[in-house]
XYZ file of C-alpha atoms in Angstrom:
600
model
C 42.983 -39.201 89.644
C 44.111 -41.952 92.091
C 44.140 -40.468 95.809
C 47.141 -41.168 96.832
C 46.149 -43.260 100.320
C 45.339 -46.014 97.912
C 48.977 -45.937 96.172
C 51.544 -48.754 97.216
C 54.670 -49.076 95.262
C 56.509 -51.467 96.211
C 59.017 -54.023 95.254
C 60.841 -57.089 95.224
C 64.149 -57.685 96.896
C 65.640 -61.693 96.827
C 69.079 -63.805 96.266
C 69.358 -65.210 92.470
C 66.861 -68.302 92.428
C 64.625 -67.870 95.625
C 62.033 -67.251 93.531
C 61.239 -63.632 92.919
C 59.797 -64.386 88.961
C 57.969 -66.519 90.629
C 55.778 -64.932 93.312
C 55.432 -61.977 90.631
C 53.538 -64.583 89.135
C 51.364 -65.330 91.817
C 50.518 -61.258 92.579
C 49.522 -60.865 88.969
C 47.279 -63.333 88.680
C 46.035 -62.697 92.071
C 45.017 -59.378 91.119
C 43.340 -60.720 87.812
C 46.534 -58.680 86.086
C 46.833 -61.224 83.773
C 44.120 -61.369 80.692
C 42.967 -65.205 81.007
C 44.793 -67.734 78.642
C 47.978 -65.311 78.571
C 49.830 -66.507 81.814
C 53.152 -68.114 81.555
C 56.026 -68.790 84.081
C 58.477 -65.256 84.855
C 56.128 -63.465 82.759
C 57.335 -59.952 83.705
C 60.933 -61.916 82.570
C 60.355 -61.199 78.495
C 63.745 -62.248 77.684
C 64.784 -65.523 76.229
C 67.881 -65.559 78.365
C 66.253 -64.652 81.532
C 63.735 -67.388 81.594
C 66.744 -70.104 80.288
C 69.066 -68.786 83.176
C 66.706 -68.151 85.901
C 67.287 -64.676 86.680
C 66.013 -60.978 86.118
C 68.593 -59.377 83.939
C 66.750 -56.084 83.201
C 64.302 -54.673 85.723
C 60.243 -54.304 84.758
C 57.563 -52.500 86.352
C 53.673 -52.942 86.324
C 50.097 -51.755 87.689
C 47.688 -53.671 89.616
C 44.718 -53.122 91.109
C 43.664 -55.028 94.472
C 40.342 -55.577 95.490
C 40.978 -55.518 99.328
C 38.884 -56.982 102.142
C 38.196 -53.345 103.499
C 36.182 -52.648 100.243
C 38.938 -50.772 98.915
C 40.601 -50.701 95.706
C 43.839 -50.429 95.754
C 46.484 -49.265 92.887
C 49.609 -51.677 93.639
C 52.783 -50.852 90.995
C 55.584 -53.483 92.006
C 58.899 -52.083 90.498
C 60.858 -55.163 90.147
C 64.339 -55.315 90.404
C 67.214 -57.616 88.639
C 68.662 -60.022 90.553
C 72.674 -59.839 90.388
C 75.198 -57.719 92.015
C 76.056 -56.231 88.147
C 73.070 -54.317 88.298
C 73.200 -52.680 91.728
C 72.760 -49.539 90.854
C 69.448 -50.461 88.960
C 68.296 -52.230 92.305
C 69.136 -48.911 94.410
C 67.377 -46.902 91.457
C 64.335 -49.416 92.003
C 64.035 -48.890 95.419
C 64.226 -45.453 95.543
C 60.857 -45.285 93.478
C 59.305 -47.331 96.008
C 58.202 -47.005 100.415
C 58.546 -50.873 100.464
C 59.897 -53.919 100.115
C 58.949 -58.142 99.788
C 61.880 -59.531 101.413
C 61.762 -63.150 99.712
C 64.351 -65.917 101.124
C 64.562 -69.441 100.383
C 63.299 -71.299 103.118
C 65.908 -74.076 102.525
C 68.699 -71.834 101.201
C 68.518 -69.188 104.075
C 69.840 -65.774 103.869
C 72.287 -65.559 101.562
C 75.320 -62.451 100.442
C 72.870 -61.031 98.775
C 70.141 -60.991 100.379
C 72.108 -58.728 103.360
C 72.990 -56.418 100.625
C 69.843 -55.452 98.835
C 68.593 -55.228 103.137
C 70.812 -52.466 103.595
C 70.031 -51.126 100.226
C 66.023 -51.228 101.448
C 67.615 -49.912 105.139
C 69.154 -47.013 103.113
C 66.534 -46.225 101.174
C 64.070 -45.845 104.144
C 61.538 -48.638 102.613
C 59.280 -51.054 104.934
C 60.926 -54.640 104.200
C 58.214 -57.295 104.664
C 59.881 -60.326 104.989
C 58.490 -63.593 103.292
C 59.885 -67.305 103.689
C 59.258 -69.181 100.073
C 59.396 -72.777 99.094
C 57.851 -74.001 102.413
C 56.619 -76.921 100.228
C 59.636 -78.197 99.735
C 61.625 -80.971 101.740
C 64.552 -79.616 102.697
C 62.670 -76.557 103.751
C 63.129 -75.024 107.757
C 61.036 -72.394 107.780
C 61.027 -71.967 111.547
C 65.261 -71.858 111.849
C 65.152 -69.194 108.596
C 63.022 -66.900 110.242
C 64.648 -66.667 113.291
C 67.034 -65.494 111.356
C 65.177 -62.846 109.638
C 63.719 -61.848 112.858
C 67.367 -61.273 114.078
C 68.849 -59.306 111.092
C 65.656 -57.288 110.359
C 63.957 -57.051 113.729
C 60.737 -58.223 114.284
C 58.923 -61.374 115.953
C 59.867 -64.634 114.126
C 56.260 -66.031 113.785
C 55.097 -63.228 112.329
C 56.940 -63.907 109.116
C 54.725 -64.913 105.970
C 55.320 -68.665 104.717
C 54.526 -68.840 101.406
C 55.120 -71.501 97.939
C 55.152 -68.731 95.738
C 55.083 -72.290 93.055
C 51.514 -73.623 94.419
C 50.148 -70.831 95.828
C 49.628 -71.351 99.076
C 49.557 -68.022 101.485
C 50.061 -65.828 98.665
C 47.034 -63.900 99.462
C 48.353 -62.692 102.609
C 51.620 -60.817 100.830
C 49.155 -58.908 98.999
C 46.917 -58.061 102.794
C 50.669 -57.476 104.053
C 51.522 -54.811 100.894
C 47.932 -52.908 101.665
C 48.254 -52.741 105.654
C 51.905 -52.344 106.013
C 53.493 -50.354 103.701
C 52.679 -46.578 103.501
C 51.402 -44.704 100.831
C 53.276 -41.744 99.029
C 53.939 -38.697 101.313
C 52.698 -36.838 97.652
C 52.288 -33.067 97.031
C 50.619 -32.447 94.053
C 51.136 -28.218 94.394
C 55.142 -28.715 94.131
C 57.167 -27.861 91.060
C 57.397 -31.471 88.750
C 60.243 -34.034 89.979
C 59.849 -37.496 88.565
C 62.683 -40.182 88.973
C 63.119 -42.811 85.497
C 63.949 -45.912 87.652
C 64.299 -47.592 84.286
C 64.073 -46.737 80.672
C 64.145 -48.782 76.852
C 64.062 -48.345 73.590
C 60.920 -48.818 71.212
C 61.695 -48.874 67.153
C 59.078 -46.742 66.545
C 58.697 -44.472 69.512
C 62.099 -43.743 70.810
C 63.088 -44.182 74.741
C 60.005 -45.027 76.707
C 60.800 -43.512 80.461
C 59.797 -45.937 83.506
C 59.354 -43.015 85.715
C 57.721 -41.983 89.601
C 56.203 -39.031 90.111
C 57.585 -37.519 93.665
C 56.460 -34.090 93.199
C 53.981 -32.336 91.180
C 51.980 -33.552 87.783
C 52.513 -33.910 84.686
C 50.359 -34.243 81.252
C 50.451 -35.018 77.306
C 52.419 -31.770 75.609
C 54.517 -30.735 78.800
C 57.899 -29.773 78.141
C 60.343 -31.581 80.397
C 63.729 -31.418 80.652
C 66.670 -34.083 82.375
C 68.288 -32.620 85.007
C 71.672 -34.356 84.687
C 71.852 -34.532 81.252
C 70.690 -30.901 80.602
C 68.002 -32.015 77.163
C 64.382 -30.708 76.639
C 61.772 -32.474 75.213
C 57.927 -32.320 74.742
C 55.685 -35.181 76.123
C 54.014 -37.395 73.586
C 52.225 -39.796 75.847
C 51.760 -41.278 78.989
C 50.014 -43.798 81.167
C 50.355 -46.768 83.798
C 52.508 -50.364 82.960
C 50.141 -52.971 82.456
C 51.112 -55.938 80.589
C 51.035 -53.858 77.982
C 50.720 -50.243 77.880
C 47.717 -48.388 78.874
C 47.676 -44.492 77.941
C 46.061 -41.967 80.352
C 45.898 -37.984 80.287
C 47.578 -37.367 83.874
C 50.100 -38.666 86.190
C 50.069 -36.958 89.296
C 52.466 -37.155 92.427
C 52.355 -40.620 94.290
C 52.034 -42.643 90.569
C 54.591 -44.886 88.856
C 54.256 -44.762 85.166
C 55.664 -44.113 81.718
C 56.463 -41.567 79.069
C 57.222 -41.142 75.701
C 59.002 -37.739 74.243
C 60.504 -39.054 70.925
C 63.614 -39.415 73.097
C 65.887 -40.665 70.502
C 68.948 -42.590 72.739
C 69.105 -44.665 76.338
C 72.065 -42.168 77.033
C 70.044 -38.869 76.775
C 68.233 -40.173 79.825
C 69.677 -42.271 82.098
C 68.839 -44.429 85.167
C 68.510 -42.353 88.099
C 68.415 -38.672 86.236
C 65.056 -36.211 87.624
C 62.798 -35.328 85.238
C 61.567 -31.821 85.771
C 59.362 -28.949 84.199
C 60.734 -26.021 81.734
C 58.958 -23.601 82.441
C 58.588 -23.851 86.261
C 62.739 -25.863 86.843
C 62.804 -27.680 90.263
C 65.876 -26.031 92.229
C 67.040 -29.498 93.519
C 68.031 -32.355 91.384
C 66.850 -36.102 93.474
C 69.583 -37.731 94.990
C 71.094 -40.703 94.336
C 72.137 -40.119 90.899
C 75.302 -41.620 89.474
C 76.922 -42.403 86.287
C 76.838 -46.690 86.210
C 80.701 -46.334 85.333
C 81.797 -49.924 83.206
C 84.198 -52.416 85.667
C 85.029 -54.746 83.220
C 86.960 -53.816 79.903
C 87.589 -56.722 76.767
C 87.830 -56.970 72.802
C 84.921 -58.246 71.297
C 86.942 -59.091 67.420
C 84.424 -61.076 64.745
C 86.168 -64.411 63.552
C 84.640 -63.082 60.358
C 86.758 -60.327 59.578
C 83.948 -59.436 56.887
C 81.135 -58.464 60.189
C 83.251 -56.238 61.233
C 80.550 -54.042 59.770
C 77.679 -55.837 61.049
C 78.999 -55.946 64.713
C 79.231 -52.563 64.871
C 75.593 -52.347 63.957
C 74.851 -54.938 66.408
C 76.612 -53.005 69.161
C 74.825 -50.096 68.540
C 71.816 -51.385 68.797
C 72.027 -53.479 71.874
C 73.569 -49.651 73.565
C 69.893 -48.333 72.478
C 68.271 -50.695 75.177
C 71.495 -50.978 77.400
C 73.283 -47.394 78.730
C 75.720 -49.027 80.972
C 77.437 -50.317 77.546
C 80.304 -48.862 76.046
C 82.209 -49.595 73.284
C 85.262 -48.359 70.639
C 86.500 -49.415 67.649
C 90.461 -50.924 68.335
C 92.447 -53.048 66.345
C 94.745 -55.870 66.842
C 97.424 -57.240 64.764
C 96.665 -61.196 65.714
C 92.689 -60.339 65.462
C 92.449 -57.352 63.453
C 89.462 -54.888 63.464
C 87.105 -55.079 66.554
C 85.902 -53.254 69.872
C 86.873 -52.859 72.655
C 83.917 -53.131 75.561
C 83.583 -52.295 78.497
C 80.788 -53.854 81.138
C 79.461 -53.624 84.715
C 80.536 -56.974 85.498
C 81.432 -60.984 84.160
C 77.166 -61.699 84.114
C 76.955 -58.688 82.196
C 79.498 -59.189 79.435
C 78.429 -62.605 79.296
C 74.610 -61.545 78.465
C 76.352 -59.511 76.059
C 78.343 -61.592 73.812
C 75.071 -64.451 74.190
C 72.835 -62.050 72.752
C 75.311 -60.858 69.778
C 75.909 -63.744 68.687
C 71.668 -64.967 69.650
C 69.910 -62.124 67.874
C 72.361 -61.204 65.445
C 74.451 -64.810 64.680
C 78.047 -63.278 64.996
C 80.896 -65.619 66.120
C 83.368 -63.654 68.140
C 86.747 -64.136 69.795
C 86.372 -62.508 73.402
C 90.334 -60.954 74.940
C 91.138 -61.041 78.221
C 88.809 -59.253 80.130
C 90.743 -56.180 81.725
C 89.752 -53.353 84.463
C 90.284 -49.960 84.382
C 93.380 -48.908 85.668
C 95.068 -45.398 87.045
C 98.488 -44.228 85.861
C 100.279 -41.554 87.648
C 103.303 -40.851 85.308
C 106.600 -39.793 86.078
C 106.092 -36.359 85.018
C 102.808 -36.108 88.253
C 99.951 -36.581 84.486
C 96.486 -39.566 85.730
C 95.736 -41.477 82.658
C 93.092 -44.683 82.870
C 93.885 -47.789 80.784
C 91.368 -50.286 80.090
C 93.580 -52.082 77.818
C 97.695 -53.645 78.680
C 98.742 -52.248 75.144
C 97.621 -48.760 76.532
C 100.485 -48.848 79.251
C 103.536 -46.396 78.746
C 106.729 -48.076 79.119
C 108.328 -48.520 82.770
C 110.297 -45.920 82.900
C 107.619 -43.127 82.631
C 105.388 -44.825 85.140
C 105.523 -43.164 88.821
C 103.029 -45.990 90.114
C 99.820 -47.761 88.677
C 96.650 -47.736 90.860
C 93.794 -50.819 90.902
C 90.087 -51.196 91.927
C 89.480 -52.561 95.206
C 85.599 -54.266 96.159
C 84.210 -54.727 99.478
C 83.205 -58.287 99.273
C 80.970 -59.823 101.035
C 80.950 -64.025 101.441
C 78.515 -66.156 103.635
C 79.031 -69.980 103.943
C 78.683 -72.415 106.578
C 81.424 -72.244 109.384
C 83.661 -75.205 108.147
C 84.690 -73.085 104.646
C 85.968 -70.502 106.474
C 89.584 -71.934 106.452
C 89.668 -72.565 102.446
C 87.647 -69.706 101.820
C 90.446 -67.700 103.674
C 92.574 -68.943 101.959
C 90.959 -68.544 98.640
C 91.291 -65.389 98.765
C 94.815 -65.051 100.035
C 95.936 -66.333 96.848
C 93.606 -63.745 95.161
C 95.619 -60.546 96.834
C 92.859 -60.426 99.409
C 93.088 -58.440 102.705
C 89.952 -59.968 105.394
C 88.662 -57.000 107.449
C 86.181 -59.294 109.367
C 83.814 -62.351 110.602
C 80.234 -61.972 111.799
C 77.577 -64.676 112.798
C 74.740 -64.623 110.958
C 73.651 -68.067 112.578
C 75.277 -70.740 114.900
C 76.282 -72.520 111.545
C 77.031 -69.749 108.575
C 79.477 -66.460 109.180
C 79.100 -63.552 106.779
C 83.194 -62.748 106.214
C 84.216 -59.475 104.985
C 87.041 -58.583 102.975
C 89.124 -55.991 100.481
C 89.830 -57.351 97.058
C 91.422 -56.625 93.730
C 88.599 -56.664 91.401
C 90.833 -57.714 88.388
C 91.574 -60.635 90.879
C 87.627 -61.871 90.735
C 86.586 -60.815 87.255
C 88.300 -64.472 86.185
C 86.722 -67.403 88.196
C 86.462 -66.345 91.893
C 83.006 -67.119 92.304
C 83.563 -70.535 90.115
C 86.391 -71.333 92.557
C 84.420 -70.396 95.898
C 81.882 -72.297 94.587
C 84.089 -75.281 94.211
C 85.551 -75.076 97.904
C 82.619 -74.559 99.871
C 80.430 -77.531 97.787
C 78.213 -74.174 96.622
C 77.315 -73.282 99.463
C 79.135 -70.002 99.573
C 77.579 -66.847 98.063
C 78.941 -63.521 96.949
C 78.543 -60.279 96.775
C 80.769 -56.938 96.312
C 80.813 -53.289 95.250
C 83.194 -50.972 94.491
C 85.433 -49.595 96.956
C 88.403 -47.242 96.018
C 91.758 -47.062 93.954
C 94.360 -48.311 95.491
C 98.188 -48.361 94.842
C 99.450 -51.991 93.783
C 103.155 -53.016 91.854
C 101.991 -54.002 88.557
C 103.930 -55.109 85.512
C 102.350 -55.866 81.442
C 103.227 -59.222 80.835
C 103.817 -59.666 77.323
C 103.304 -62.167 74.759
C 105.277 -62.554 71.670
C 105.176 -65.614 69.120
C 108.479 -65.740 66.814
C 109.878 -62.578 68.377
C 106.446 -60.560 67.593
C 104.048 -59.373 70.189
C 100.327 -61.275 70.315
C 98.607 -57.508 71.804
C 95.083 -59.677 72.421
C 97.230 -62.101 74.955
C 99.000 -59.369 76.567
C 97.701 -59.208 80.484
C 98.160 -56.593 83.118
C 99.174 -59.042 85.992
C 100.783 -58.335 89.651
C 104.426 -58.729 89.765
C 104.636 -62.069 92.559
C 102.749 -63.795 89.781
C 104.101 -63.130 86.371
C 105.983 -67.149 86.497
C 102.801 -68.195 87.356
C 100.954 -66.798 84.080
C 103.767 -66.088 81.864
C 105.068 -70.146 82.270
C 100.971 -71.392 82.076
C 99.971 -69.167 78.872
C 103.588 -70.591 77.087
C 102.598 -74.234 77.831
C 99.009 -73.475 76.461
C 100.287 -71.930 73.407
C 102.613 -75.243 72.837
C 99.917 -77.350 73.175
C 97.295 -75.513 70.806
C 99.748 -74.063 68.238
C 99.910 -76.729 65.074
C 103.549 -77.557 64.085
C 104.747 -75.518 61.021
C 107.415 -76.070 58.621
C 109.434 -73.332 60.408
C 110.545 -73.439 64.344
C 107.796 -71.736 66.191
C 109.547 -69.498 69.141
C 106.616 -68.740 71.748
C 107.732 -66.558 75.287
C 106.657 -64.420 78.167
C 108.115 -60.996 78.588
C 108.189 -58.255 80.511
C 109.278 -55.808 79.020
C 112.387 -56.672 77.583
C 113.130 -59.186 80.403
C 111.859 -63.083 78.457
C 110.401 -64.941 81.920
C 109.182 -68.371 80.207
C 110.256 -70.021 76.796
C 108.712 -72.348 74.650
C 109.362 -74.296 71.122
C 107.588 -76.035 68.932
C 109.497 -78.090 66.763
C 109.052 -77.500 62.520
C 107.503 -80.558 60.979
C 110.834 -82.148 59.371
C 111.112 -84.176 55.487
C 113.908 -86.240 55.691
C 116.031 -84.878 53.425
C 118.811 -87.975 53.923
C 116.585 -90.455 52.819
C 118.160 -91.005 49.524
C 121.679 -91.631 50.723
C 122.391 -94.581 50.878
C 125.856 -95.080 52.542
C 128.893 -92.904 50.754
C 130.257 -90.067 52.507
C 128.994 -88.698 55.878
C 129.836 -84.937 54.081
C 127.111 -85.506 51.191
C 124.129 -85.552 53.909
C 125.702 -82.759 56.049
C 125.339 -80.673 52.772
C 121.989 -81.801 52.273
C 120.966 -80.821 56.266
C 122.319 -77.277 56.091
C 120.481 -76.720 52.736
C 117.352 -77.380 54.691
C 118.400 -75.404 57.382
C 118.972 -72.331 55.457
C 115.608 -73.078 53.771
C 114.034 -72.952 57.135
C 115.495 -70.246 58.216
C 114.377 -68.030 55.161
C 111.047 -69.807 55.339
C 111.268 -68.734 59.430
C 111.675 -65.079 58.350
C 108.825 -64.400 55.649
C 106.146 -67.174 57.338
C 103.886 -65.761 59.774
C 102.052 -68.313 62.977
C 98.302 -68.776 62.903
C 97.219 -68.506 66.654
C 93.917 -70.709 66.478
C 91.133 -68.989 68.415
C 90.979 -71.849 70.667
C 93.835 -69.966 72.359
C 92.690 -67.335 72.886
C 89.537 -69.017 74.628
C 92.429 -71.468 76.847
C 93.677 -67.596 78.369
C 90.508 -67.387 79.985
C 89.801 -70.825 81.834
C 93.815 -71.333 82.962
C 93.748 -73.180 86.592
C 94.857 -70.243 89.412
């Protein structure tokens, strides 16, 4: 059993692309935690997508043994965190398992919006923060300026902040010494009743769910009977141990330590991140604080382009959910697209990653419907409904009012872009809250904005208007009443439910006109006339006509009475009318993707 005073549990927090995974690589090298010849870049990011995008999607943990200059060997547990706003709950649980955090800031880019957000999370968890300035070897680096800003934000002396290059390894040994000297050991009490925090989990197809835990109180040994306090499920511990590059078995985990537990758990949903493990025989009275269900924020329909792939899609989603408890799905059908699934995601990045994994790992070609958020409907009979797709919206006469989710957004930007960003926010129905100067040249803007307005292309537009300099972070705030309506798209009188959307009443004409124009370009001409309409209820607000392909039936008439030509044209007209009644319009896949790319 390791003396708790020689244990250090810490995390690395940073904005995307500030060098978090590279610093982790160097720490593993310096502590000899990676066997010779096994080292690769981003070694903790073992998903192909993570390496391609340069971001951490799934959090990881690893134990390192550090032979410190004071002659003692310290157990360093690095509890890594995802680097994107969609996974902020996972970040908060990882931080709750630590006593300290290394704050990594890019020497060229400086403090970004998510850096500020992660600092607040670390402060809320009462962590010791070690600021580190990375990429000092870059030509554009300005470490002294960045150090001043960090000192202003979290206190301390600017000249004491560690300056490193994680890529070359310069000064990284100073980070290890700072971890040992500045991060406090865990306040561990082995005599208390068992309480362990689940900060991550994954599914192993041979062993079931593997739980990554931090033991807060008490101890646990193989064969113990445990209870998960949020779900109420009970299990017997099959195996436990430490997380190294490969799992390393041990007989006992005690308060202060970080490790893994296997207990023949069948699904990740039974052991969610943030839950508390206690003993079945001596159950703790109170779970650890901070647990909440990860609620999906963005909903979209996924349909296979080949209808025969429906069962394959069901199997693929079931397999993904084994590893990703925050993914939800249920079957749905669409008149236009056939059978598919309504899926719930934490955010747009989570949605993108899931689609990419379905394509790469299961070779599924999918059509995605317009993403939506969850709305709260209060009916005229005072009944509360939650809806995630426009087709579920009741008739307008049955709706008292609709509430939509609002997020509190933070944007850090050079001050010269304040005007254009404020204009963008205004167009997206955002409400300005406050401005705070991070440094003489950059400001932090806070505003409330509907989630539905930022899930499409808000981030892309923000980057465009700020020439790539602005950064965005947001968190869910509340539900607020809004003047919303359902916009239907009709093709020859039939509603295309996959293209329906819920929009603000002031934007109905904009969306109606854009969608109708886009469909007119994409729907190929038929042998009969095609009428495309955008409507709110029975009221048509935009209309376009795709002219029919026309055979010249009068070509054989050389002169003669005009009545003969008219007779042939009338006969053709009647034929086209009959054809329109029985003919169906094939809407190309590009039409569904095109709606996602409509310029605001």
